[in-house]
Short mmCIF file of C-alpha atoms in Angstrom, two decimals:
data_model
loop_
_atom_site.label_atom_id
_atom_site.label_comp_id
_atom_site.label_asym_id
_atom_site.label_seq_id
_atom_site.Cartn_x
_atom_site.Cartn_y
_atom_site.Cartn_z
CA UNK S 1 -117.43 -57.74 25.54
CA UNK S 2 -119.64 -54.60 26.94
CA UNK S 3 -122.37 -57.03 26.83
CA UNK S 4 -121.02 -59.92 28.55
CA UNK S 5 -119.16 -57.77 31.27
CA UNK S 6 -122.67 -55.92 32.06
CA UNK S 7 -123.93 -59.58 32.63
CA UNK S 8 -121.23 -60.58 34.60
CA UNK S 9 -120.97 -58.07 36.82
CA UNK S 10 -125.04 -58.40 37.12
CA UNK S 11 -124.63 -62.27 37.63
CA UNK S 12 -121.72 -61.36 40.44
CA UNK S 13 -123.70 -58.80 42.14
CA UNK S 14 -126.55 -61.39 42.67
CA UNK S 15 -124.85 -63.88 44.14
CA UNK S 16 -123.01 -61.82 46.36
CA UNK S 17 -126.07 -60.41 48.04
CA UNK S 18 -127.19 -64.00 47.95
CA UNK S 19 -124.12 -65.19 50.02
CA UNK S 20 -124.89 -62.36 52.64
CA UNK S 21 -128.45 -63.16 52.99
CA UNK S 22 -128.24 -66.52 53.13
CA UNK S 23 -124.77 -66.20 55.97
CA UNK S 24 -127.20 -63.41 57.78
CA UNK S 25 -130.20 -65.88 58.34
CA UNK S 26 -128.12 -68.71 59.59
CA UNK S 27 -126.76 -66.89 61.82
CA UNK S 28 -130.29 -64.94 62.73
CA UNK S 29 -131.48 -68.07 63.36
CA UNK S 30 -128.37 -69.48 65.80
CA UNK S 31 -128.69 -66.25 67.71
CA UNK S 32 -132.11 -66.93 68.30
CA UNK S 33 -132.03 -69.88 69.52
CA UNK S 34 -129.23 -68.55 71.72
CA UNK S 35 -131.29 -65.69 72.59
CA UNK S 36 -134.09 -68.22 73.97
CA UNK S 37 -131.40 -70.61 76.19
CA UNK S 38 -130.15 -67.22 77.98
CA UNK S 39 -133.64 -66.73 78.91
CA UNK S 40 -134.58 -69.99 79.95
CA UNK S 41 -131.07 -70.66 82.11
CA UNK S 42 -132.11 -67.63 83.65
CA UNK S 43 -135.28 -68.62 84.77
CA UNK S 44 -134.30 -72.00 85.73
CA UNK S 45 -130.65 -70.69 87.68
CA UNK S 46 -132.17 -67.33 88.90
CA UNK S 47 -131.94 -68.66 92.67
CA UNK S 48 -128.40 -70.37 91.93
CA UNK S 49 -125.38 -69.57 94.43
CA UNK S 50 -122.92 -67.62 93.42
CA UNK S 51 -121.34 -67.73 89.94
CA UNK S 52 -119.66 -70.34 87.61
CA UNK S 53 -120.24 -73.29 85.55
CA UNK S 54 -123.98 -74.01 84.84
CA UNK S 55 -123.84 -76.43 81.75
CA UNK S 56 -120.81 -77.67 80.27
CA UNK S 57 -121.91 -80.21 78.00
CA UNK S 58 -120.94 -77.64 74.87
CA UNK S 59 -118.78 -79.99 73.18
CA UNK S 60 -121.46 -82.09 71.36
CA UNK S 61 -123.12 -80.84 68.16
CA UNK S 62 -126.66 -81.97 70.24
CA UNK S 63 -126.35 -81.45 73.42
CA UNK S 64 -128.04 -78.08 75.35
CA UNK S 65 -126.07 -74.85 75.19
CA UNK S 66 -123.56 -74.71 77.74
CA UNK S 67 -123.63 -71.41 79.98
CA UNK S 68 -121.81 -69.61 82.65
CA UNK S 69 -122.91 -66.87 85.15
CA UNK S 70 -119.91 -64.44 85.30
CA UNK S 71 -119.82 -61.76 88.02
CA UNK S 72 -118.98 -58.35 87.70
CA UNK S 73 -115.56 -58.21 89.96
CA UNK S 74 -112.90 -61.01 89.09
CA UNK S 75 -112.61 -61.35 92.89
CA UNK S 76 -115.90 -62.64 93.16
CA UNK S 77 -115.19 -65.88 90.34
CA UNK S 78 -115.24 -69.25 91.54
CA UNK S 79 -112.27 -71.50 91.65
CA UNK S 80 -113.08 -73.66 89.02
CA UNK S 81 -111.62 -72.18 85.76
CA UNK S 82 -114.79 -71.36 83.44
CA UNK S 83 -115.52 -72.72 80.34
CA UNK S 84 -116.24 -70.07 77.95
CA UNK S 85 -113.99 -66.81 77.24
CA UNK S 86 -114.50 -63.90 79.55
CA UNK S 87 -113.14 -60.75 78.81
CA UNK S 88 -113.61 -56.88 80.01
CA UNK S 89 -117.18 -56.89 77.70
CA UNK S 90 -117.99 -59.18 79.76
CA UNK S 91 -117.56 -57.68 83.03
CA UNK S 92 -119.43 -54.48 81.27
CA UNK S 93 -122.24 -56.26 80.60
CA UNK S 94 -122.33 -58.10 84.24
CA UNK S 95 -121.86 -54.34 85.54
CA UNK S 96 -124.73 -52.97 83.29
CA UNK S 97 -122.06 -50.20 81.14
CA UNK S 98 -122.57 -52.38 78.07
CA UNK S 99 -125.72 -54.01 76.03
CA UNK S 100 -125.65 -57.95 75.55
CA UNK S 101 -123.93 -58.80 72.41
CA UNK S 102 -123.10 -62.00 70.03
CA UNK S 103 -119.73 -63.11 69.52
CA UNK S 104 -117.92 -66.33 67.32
CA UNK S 105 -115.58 -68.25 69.58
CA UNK S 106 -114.00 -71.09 69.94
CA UNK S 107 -115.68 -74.08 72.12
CA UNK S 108 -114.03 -76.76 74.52
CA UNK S 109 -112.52 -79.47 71.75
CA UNK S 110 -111.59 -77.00 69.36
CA UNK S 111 -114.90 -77.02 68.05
CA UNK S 112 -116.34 -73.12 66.34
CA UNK S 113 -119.50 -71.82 68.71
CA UNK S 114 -121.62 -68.64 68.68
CA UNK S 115 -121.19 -66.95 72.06
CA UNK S 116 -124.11 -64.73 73.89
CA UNK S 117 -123.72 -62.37 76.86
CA UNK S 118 -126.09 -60.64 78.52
CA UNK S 119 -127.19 -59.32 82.09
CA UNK S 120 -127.95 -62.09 84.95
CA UNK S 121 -129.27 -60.63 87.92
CA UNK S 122 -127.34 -57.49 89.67
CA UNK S 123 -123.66 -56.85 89.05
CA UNK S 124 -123.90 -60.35 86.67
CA UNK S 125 -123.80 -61.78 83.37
CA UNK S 126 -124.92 -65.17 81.75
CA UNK S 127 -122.74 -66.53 78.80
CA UNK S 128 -124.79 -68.75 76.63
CA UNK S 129 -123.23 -70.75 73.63
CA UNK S 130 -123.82 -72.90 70.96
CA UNK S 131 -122.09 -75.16 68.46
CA UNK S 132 -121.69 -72.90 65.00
CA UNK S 133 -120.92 -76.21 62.85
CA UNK S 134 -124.29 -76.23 60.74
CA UNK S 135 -124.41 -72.52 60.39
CA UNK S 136 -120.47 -72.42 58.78
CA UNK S 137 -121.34 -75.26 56.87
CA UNK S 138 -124.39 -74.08 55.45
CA UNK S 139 -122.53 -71.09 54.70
CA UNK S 140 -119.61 -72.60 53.26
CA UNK S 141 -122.48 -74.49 50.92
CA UNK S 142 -124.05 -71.51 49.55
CA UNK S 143 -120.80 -69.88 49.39
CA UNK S 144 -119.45 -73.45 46.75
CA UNK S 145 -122.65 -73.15 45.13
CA UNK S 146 -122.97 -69.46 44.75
CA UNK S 147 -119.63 -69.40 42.67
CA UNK S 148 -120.28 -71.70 40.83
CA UNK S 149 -123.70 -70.05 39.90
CA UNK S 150 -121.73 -66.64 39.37
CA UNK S 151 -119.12 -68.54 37.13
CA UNK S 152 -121.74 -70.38 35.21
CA UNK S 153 -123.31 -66.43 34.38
CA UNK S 154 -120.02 -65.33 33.41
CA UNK S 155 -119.15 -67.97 31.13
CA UNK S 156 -122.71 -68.01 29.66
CA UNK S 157 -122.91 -63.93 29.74
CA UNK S 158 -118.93 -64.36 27.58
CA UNK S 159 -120.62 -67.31 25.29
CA UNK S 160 -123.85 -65.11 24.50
CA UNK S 161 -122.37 -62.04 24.28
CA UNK S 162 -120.00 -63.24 21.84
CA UNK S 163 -123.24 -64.87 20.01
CA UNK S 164 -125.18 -61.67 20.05
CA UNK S 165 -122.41 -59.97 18.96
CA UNK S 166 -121.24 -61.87 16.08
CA UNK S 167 -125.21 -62.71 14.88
CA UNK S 168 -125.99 -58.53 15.15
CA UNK S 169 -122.74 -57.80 13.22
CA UNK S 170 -123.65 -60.06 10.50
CA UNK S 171 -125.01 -57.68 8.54
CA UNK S 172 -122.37 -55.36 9.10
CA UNK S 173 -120.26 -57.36 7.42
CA UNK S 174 -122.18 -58.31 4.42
CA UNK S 175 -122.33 -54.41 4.26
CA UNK S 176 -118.45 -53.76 4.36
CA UNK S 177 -118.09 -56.89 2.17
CA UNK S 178 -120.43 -55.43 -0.44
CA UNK S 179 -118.83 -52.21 -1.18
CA UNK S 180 -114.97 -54.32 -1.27
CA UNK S 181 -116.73 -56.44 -3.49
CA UNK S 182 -117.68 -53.00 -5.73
CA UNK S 183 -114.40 -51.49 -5.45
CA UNK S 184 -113.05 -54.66 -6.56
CA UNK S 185 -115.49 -55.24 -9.91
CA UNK S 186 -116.17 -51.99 -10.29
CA UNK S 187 -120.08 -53.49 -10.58
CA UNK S 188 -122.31 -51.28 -8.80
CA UNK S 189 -125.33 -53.88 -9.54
CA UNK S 190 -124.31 -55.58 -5.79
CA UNK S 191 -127.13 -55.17 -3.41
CA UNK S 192 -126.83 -56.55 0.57
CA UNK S 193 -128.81 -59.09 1.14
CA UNK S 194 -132.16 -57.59 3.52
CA UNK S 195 -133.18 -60.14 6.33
CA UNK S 196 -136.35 -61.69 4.32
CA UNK S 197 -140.02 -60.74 6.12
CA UNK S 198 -142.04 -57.70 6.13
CA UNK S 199 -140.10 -54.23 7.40
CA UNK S 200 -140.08 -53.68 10.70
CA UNK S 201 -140.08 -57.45 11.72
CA UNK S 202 -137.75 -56.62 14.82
CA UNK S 203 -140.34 -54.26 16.40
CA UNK S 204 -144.58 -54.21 17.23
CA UNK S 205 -144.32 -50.63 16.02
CA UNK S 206 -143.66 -51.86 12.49
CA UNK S 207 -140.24 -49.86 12.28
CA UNK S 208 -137.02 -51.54 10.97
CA UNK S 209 -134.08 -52.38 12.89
CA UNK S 210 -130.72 -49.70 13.06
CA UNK S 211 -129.00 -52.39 11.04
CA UNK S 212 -132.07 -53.23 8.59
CA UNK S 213 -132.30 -49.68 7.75
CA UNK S 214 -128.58 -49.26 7.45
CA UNK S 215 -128.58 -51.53 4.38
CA UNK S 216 -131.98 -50.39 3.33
CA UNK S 217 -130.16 -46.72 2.92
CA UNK S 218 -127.09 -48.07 1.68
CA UNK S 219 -128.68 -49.94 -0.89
CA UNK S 220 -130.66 -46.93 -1.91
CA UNK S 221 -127.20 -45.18 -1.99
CA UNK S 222 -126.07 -48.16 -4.55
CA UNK S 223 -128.80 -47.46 -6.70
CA UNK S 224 -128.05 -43.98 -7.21
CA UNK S 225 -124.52 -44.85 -7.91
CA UNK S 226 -125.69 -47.36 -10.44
CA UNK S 227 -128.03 -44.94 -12.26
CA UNK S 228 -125.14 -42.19 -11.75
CA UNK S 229 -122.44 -45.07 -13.62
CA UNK S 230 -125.39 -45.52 -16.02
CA UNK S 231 -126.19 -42.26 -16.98
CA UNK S 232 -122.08 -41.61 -17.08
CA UNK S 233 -122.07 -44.08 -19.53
CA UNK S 234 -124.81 -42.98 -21.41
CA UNK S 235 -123.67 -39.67 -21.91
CA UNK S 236 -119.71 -41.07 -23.23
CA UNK S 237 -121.50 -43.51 -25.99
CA UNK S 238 -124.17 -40.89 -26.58
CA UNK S 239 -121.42 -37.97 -27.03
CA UNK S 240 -119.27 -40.49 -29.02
CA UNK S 241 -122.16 -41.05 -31.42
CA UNK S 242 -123.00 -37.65 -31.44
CA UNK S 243 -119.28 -36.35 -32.89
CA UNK S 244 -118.47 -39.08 -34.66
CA UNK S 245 -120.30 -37.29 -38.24
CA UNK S 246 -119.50 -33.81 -37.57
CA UNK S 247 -115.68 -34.94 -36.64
CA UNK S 248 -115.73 -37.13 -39.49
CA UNK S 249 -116.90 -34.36 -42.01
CA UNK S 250 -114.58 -31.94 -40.15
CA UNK S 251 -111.83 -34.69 -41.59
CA UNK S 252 -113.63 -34.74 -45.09
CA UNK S 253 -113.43 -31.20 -45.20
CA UNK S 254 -110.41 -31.07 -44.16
CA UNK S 255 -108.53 -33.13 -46.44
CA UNK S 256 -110.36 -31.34 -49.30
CA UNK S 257 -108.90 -28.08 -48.59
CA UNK S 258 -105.84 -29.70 -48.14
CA UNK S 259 -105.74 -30.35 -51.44
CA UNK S 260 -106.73 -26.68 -52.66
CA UNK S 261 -105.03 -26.31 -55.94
CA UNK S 262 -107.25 -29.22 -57.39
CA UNK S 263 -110.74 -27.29 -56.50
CA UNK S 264 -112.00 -24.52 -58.36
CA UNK S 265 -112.76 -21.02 -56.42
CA UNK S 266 -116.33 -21.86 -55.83
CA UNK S 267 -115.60 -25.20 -54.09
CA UNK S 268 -112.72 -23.68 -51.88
CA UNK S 269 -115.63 -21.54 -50.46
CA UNK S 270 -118.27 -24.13 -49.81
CA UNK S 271 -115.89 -26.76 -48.68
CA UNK S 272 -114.39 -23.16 -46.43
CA UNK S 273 -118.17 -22.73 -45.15
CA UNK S 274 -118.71 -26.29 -44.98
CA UNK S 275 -115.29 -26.30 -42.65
CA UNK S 276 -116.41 -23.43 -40.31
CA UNK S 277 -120.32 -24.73 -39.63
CA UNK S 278 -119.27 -28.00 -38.85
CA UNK S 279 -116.83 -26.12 -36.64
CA UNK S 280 -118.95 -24.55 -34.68
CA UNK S 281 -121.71 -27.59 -34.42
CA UNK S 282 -118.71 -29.09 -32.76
CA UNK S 283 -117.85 -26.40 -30.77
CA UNK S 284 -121.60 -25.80 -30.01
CA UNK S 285 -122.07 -29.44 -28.80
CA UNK S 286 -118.86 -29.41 -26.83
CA UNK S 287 -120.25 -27.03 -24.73
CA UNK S 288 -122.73 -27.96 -24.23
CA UNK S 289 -121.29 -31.33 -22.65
CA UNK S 290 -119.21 -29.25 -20.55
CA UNK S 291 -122.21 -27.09 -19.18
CA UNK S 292 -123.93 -30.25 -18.75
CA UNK S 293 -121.26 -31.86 -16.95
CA UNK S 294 -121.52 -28.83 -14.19
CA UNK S 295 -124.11 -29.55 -11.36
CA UNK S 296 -124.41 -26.85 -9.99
CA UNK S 297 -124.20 -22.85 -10.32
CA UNK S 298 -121.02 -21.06 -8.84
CA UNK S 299 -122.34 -19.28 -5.54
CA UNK S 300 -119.98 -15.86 -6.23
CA UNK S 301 -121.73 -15.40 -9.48
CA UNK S 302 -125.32 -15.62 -8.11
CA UNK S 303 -127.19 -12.11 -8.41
CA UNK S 304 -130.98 -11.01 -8.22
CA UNK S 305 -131.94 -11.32 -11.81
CA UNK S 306 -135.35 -9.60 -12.45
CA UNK S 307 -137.49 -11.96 -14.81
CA UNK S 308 -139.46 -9.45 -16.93
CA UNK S 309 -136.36 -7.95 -18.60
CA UNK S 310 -134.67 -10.90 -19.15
CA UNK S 311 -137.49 -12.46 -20.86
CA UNK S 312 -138.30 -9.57 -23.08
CA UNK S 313 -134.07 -9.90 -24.25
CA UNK S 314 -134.53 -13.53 -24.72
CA UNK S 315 -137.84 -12.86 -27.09
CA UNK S 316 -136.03 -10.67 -28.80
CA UNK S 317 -132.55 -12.67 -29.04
CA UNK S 318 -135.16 -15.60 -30.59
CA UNK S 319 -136.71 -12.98 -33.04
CA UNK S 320 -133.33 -12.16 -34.48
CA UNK S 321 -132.37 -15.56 -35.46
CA UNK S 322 -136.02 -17.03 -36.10
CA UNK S 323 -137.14 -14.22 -38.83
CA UNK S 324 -139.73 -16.18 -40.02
CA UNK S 325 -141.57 -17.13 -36.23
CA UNK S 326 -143.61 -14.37 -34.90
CA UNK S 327 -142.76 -14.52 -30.99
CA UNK S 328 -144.99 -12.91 -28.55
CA UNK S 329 -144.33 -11.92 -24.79
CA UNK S 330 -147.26 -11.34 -22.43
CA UNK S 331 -145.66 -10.22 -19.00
CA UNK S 332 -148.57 -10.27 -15.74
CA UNK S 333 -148.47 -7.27 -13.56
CA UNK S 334 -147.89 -8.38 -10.62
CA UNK S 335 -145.03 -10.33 -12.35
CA UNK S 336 -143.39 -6.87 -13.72
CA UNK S 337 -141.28 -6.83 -10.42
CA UNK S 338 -140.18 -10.96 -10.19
CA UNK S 339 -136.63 -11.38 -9.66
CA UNK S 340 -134.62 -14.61 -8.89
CA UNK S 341 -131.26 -15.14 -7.43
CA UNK S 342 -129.01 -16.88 -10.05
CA UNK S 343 -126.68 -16.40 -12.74
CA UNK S 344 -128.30 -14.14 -15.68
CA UNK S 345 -126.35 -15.87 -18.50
CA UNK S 346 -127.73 -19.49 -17.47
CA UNK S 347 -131.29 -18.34 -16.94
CA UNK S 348 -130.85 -16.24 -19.94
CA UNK S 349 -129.56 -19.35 -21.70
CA UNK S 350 -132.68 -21.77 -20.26
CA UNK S 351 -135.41 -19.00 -21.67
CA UNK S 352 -133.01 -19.26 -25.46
CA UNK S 353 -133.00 -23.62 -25.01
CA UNK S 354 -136.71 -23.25 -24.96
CA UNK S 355 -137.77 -20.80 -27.54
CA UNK S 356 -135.27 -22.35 -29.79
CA UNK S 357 -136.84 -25.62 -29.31
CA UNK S 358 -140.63 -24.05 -29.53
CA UNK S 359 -139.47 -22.28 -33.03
CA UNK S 360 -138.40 -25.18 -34.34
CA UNK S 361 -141.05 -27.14 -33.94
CA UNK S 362 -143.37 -24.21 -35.13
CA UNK S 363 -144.88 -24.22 -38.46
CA UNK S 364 -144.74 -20.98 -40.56
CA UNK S 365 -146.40 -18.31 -39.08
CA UNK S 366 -147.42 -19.78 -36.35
CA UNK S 367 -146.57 -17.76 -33.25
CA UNK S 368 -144.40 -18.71 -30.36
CA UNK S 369 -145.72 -17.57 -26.76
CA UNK S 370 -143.80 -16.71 -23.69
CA UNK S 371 -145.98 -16.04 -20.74
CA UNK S 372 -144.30 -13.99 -17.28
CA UNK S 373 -146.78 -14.65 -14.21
CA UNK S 374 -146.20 -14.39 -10.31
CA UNK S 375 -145.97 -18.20 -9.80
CA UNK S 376 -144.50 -19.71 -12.96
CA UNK S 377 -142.99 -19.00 -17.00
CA UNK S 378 -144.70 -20.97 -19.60
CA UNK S 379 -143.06 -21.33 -23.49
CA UNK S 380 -146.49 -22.18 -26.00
CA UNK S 381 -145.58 -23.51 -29.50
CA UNK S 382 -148.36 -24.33 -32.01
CA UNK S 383 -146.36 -27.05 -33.82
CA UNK S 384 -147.32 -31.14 -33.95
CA UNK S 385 -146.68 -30.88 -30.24
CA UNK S 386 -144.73 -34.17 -27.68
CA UNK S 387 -146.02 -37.68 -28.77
CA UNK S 388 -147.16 -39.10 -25.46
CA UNK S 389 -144.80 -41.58 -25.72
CA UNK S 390 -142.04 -39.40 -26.04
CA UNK S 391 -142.86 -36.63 -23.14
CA UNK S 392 -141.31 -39.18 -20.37
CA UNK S 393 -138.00 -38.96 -22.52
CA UNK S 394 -137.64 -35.10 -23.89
CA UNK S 395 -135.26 -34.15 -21.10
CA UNK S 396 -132.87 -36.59 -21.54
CA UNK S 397 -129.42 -35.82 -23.01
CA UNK S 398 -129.36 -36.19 -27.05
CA UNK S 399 -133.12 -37.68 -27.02
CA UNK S 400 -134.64 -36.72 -30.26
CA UNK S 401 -138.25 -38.08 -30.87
CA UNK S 402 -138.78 -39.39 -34.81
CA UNK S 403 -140.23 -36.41 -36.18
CA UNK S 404 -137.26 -34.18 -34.67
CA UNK S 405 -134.45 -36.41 -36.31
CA UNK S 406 -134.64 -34.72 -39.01
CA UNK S 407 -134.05 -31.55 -37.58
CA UNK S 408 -131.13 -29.53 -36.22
CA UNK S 409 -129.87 -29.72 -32.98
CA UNK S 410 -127.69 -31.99 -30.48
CA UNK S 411 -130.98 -33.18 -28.40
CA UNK S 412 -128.94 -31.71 -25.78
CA UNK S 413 -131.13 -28.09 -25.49
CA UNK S 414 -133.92 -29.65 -23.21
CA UNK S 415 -131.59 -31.30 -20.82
CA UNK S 416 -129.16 -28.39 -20.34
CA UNK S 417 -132.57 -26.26 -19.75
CA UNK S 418 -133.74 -28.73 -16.65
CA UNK S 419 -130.20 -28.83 -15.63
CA UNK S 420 -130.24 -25.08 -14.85
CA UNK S 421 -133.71 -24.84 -13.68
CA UNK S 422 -132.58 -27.40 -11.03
CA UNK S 423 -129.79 -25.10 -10.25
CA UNK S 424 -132.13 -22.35 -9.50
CA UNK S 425 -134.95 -24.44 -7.43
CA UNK S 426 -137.39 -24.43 -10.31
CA UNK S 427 -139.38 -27.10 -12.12
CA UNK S 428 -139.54 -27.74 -15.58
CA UNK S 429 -142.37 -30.12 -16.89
CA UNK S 430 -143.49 -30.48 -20.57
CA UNK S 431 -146.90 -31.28 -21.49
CA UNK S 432 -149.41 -31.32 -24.51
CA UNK S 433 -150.84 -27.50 -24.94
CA UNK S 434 -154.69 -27.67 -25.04
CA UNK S 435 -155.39 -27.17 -28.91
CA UNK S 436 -152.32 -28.70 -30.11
CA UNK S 437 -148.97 -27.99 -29.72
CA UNK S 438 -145.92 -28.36 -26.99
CA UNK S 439 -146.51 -26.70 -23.51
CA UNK S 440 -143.11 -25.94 -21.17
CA UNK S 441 -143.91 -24.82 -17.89
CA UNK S 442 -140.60 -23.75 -15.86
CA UNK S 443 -142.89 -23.29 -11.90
CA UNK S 444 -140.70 -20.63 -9.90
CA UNK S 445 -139.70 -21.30 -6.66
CA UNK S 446 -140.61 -17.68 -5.43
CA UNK S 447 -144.06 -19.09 -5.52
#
């Protein structure tokens, strides 16, 4: 509708100031030629006597342009009534207190006529007229024609206004229909349908269209909240399968004890045992869901925690329940001062996630290496290190490669350790050490 009025009112403005042009020249045109008669009675009549009638023949559409000399005292006019109107401008003009001027007046027979007056000699005035017929016509013509012009815009501006608008909205409305269409299926597979040719077809400058790259975006946005649904998904079937033995030996467990009396002493305390480390695997893995599950770290518990402290208590955490590893902690100087803003139990937890990992895969006596320096913290194990199909995968919640199966663990240590590096604006990559083994490098985002 803003469209087609900004049209119309273009269209109307046109042919308006096409219907005063055209009246203007018309009428330019009949004053000139008035303009020339008053000159030439006036050379032709200049020795005339006295005022009055000097052509009367005004009442054909052909015939010359009847005039009158008018003088400037009413005393002074001649008996014979005149032809043409005279008024008190006229007697101006004949006395020289007013310019000559054009007026529209009626002629003898009824008939419309374009009057001129101007000076005749001393204290007169000729009156020169002409038969206005052709000019009204004319501009009764353009007028017909010009309206219909200006109502064929409007209708035209209305039809392609509504055209434009309803072609351009198009894909606003396979947008809004694709999102009902999710809410209804719950499918977030839908994509809207992109016009088909290269991007930036609408422009030389080879960007997209507003309404291109609106459903570009939101398409993008339906990806994420595909892989979001997916990964949901993934986690539920992957958490099911995950507690489904430990919950079922919980149950094993537990009906055994349930039936104490039947069990000797010694298998009341392993089934007991048995009971309380399947227990706390649960327990273990449950939390580790729900620290999964958070995205992000709560602001009021965000501190400066200084790195080199809190990587020497992690080394020595590891040492206490890895007897066997030998763990060693090489700190750079000009890392001795690093700190980090975050929360000191979830870093502290990320530097346990990957020296547990790096123990586990060591072999005996082979040492575990945690390396401080200004730009980044690397964790060194000198185990069978990542398969390289496997090191696209070792973040991803309860991914275990083949030789890990075996193993303990959730597959859940990895992921909760990029999770919180994430939280904290760090990186956390895994690659193959040079010499063999698994290299973590967490890159700090104070460098």
């Amino acid at each position: 509708m803003a469209a087609a009025a900004a049209v119309a009112l273009v269209a109307l403005g046109v042919c308006a100031a096409a219907f005063f042009v055209i009246r203007f020249k018309l009428y330019q045109q009949l004053d000139q030629n008035l303009a020339q008669s008053a000159t030439l009675i006036a050379r032709q009549h200049r020795d005339a006597e006295g005022p009055g009638v000097v052509t009367g023949e005004c009442r054909f559409l052909g015939a010359p342009a009847c005039s009158q000399v008018v003088p400037e005292d009413p005393a002074d006019d001649p008996a014979q009534p005149y032809l043409l109107p005279v008024t008190g401008a006229t007697r101006d003009v004949a006395a020289g207190r007013r310019t000559p001027y054009y007026a529209s007046v009626p002629l003898p027979g009824g008939k419309p006529g374009r009057m001129f007056t101007t000076t005749f000699g001393d204290g007169e005035a000729v009156q020169v007229a002409l038969r206005a017929d052709i000019a009204e016509r004319g501009v009764r013509q353009a007028a017909t024609l010009l309206v219909a012009v200006g109502g064929a815009g409007v209708l035209l501006s209305a039809v392609g206004g509504y055209w434009v608008s309803r072609t351009g909205l198009a894909p606003i409305t396979r947008l809004t229909a694709t999102p009902e269409r999710i809410a209804a299926t719950r499918d977030a597979r839908h994509r809207i349908e992109l016009p088909p040719g290269p991007p930036g077809r609408a422009g030389r400058d080879g960007r997209q269209d507003e309404v291109t790259r609106l459903a570009a975006t939101f398409n993008m946005m339906l990806a994420e909240l595909e892989e979001s649904v997916a990964a949901r998904r993934r986690l539920v079937a992957d958490a099911s399968h995950e507690l489904r033995t430990p919950l079922t030996a919980l149950r094993t467990n537990a009906e055994l004890l349930a039936r104490a009396d039947r069990l000797t002493p010694a298998q009341r305390e392993r089934a007991a045992g048995a009971l309380g480390r399947q227990l706390r695997e649960v327990t273990g893995l449950v939390n580790d869901l729900i620290e999964l599950a958070r995205e992000e770290e709560p602001q009021p518990l965000l501190e400066e925690v200084r790195l080199a402290p809190l990587a020497a208590h992690a080394v020595e955490a590891a040492r206490g329940h890895w007897p066997a590893v030998p763990f060693t902690l090489r700190i750079a100087p000009q890392a001795a001062d690093l700190s980090l803003p975050g929360v000191p139990a979830r870093l502290s937890r990320l530097l346990t996630n990957l020296l547990d990992n790096a123990a586990k895969f060591s072999p005996p006596g082979a040492p575990v290496e945690l390396c401080l320096m200004e730009a980044e913290l690397t964790v060194r194990d000198h185990g069978p290190g990542i398969a390289e199909e496997d090191l696209p995968y070792v973040f991803d919640r309860f991914y275990r490669a083949e030789r890990a199966r075996a193993l303990p663990g959730s597959g859940l240590g990895l992921a909760m350790a990029r999770q919180i590096a994430h939280a904290h604006g760090a990186e956390l990559t895994a690659e193959r050490a040079a010499g063999g083994g698994a290299l973590f490098r967490l890159a700090l985002p104070t460098a």
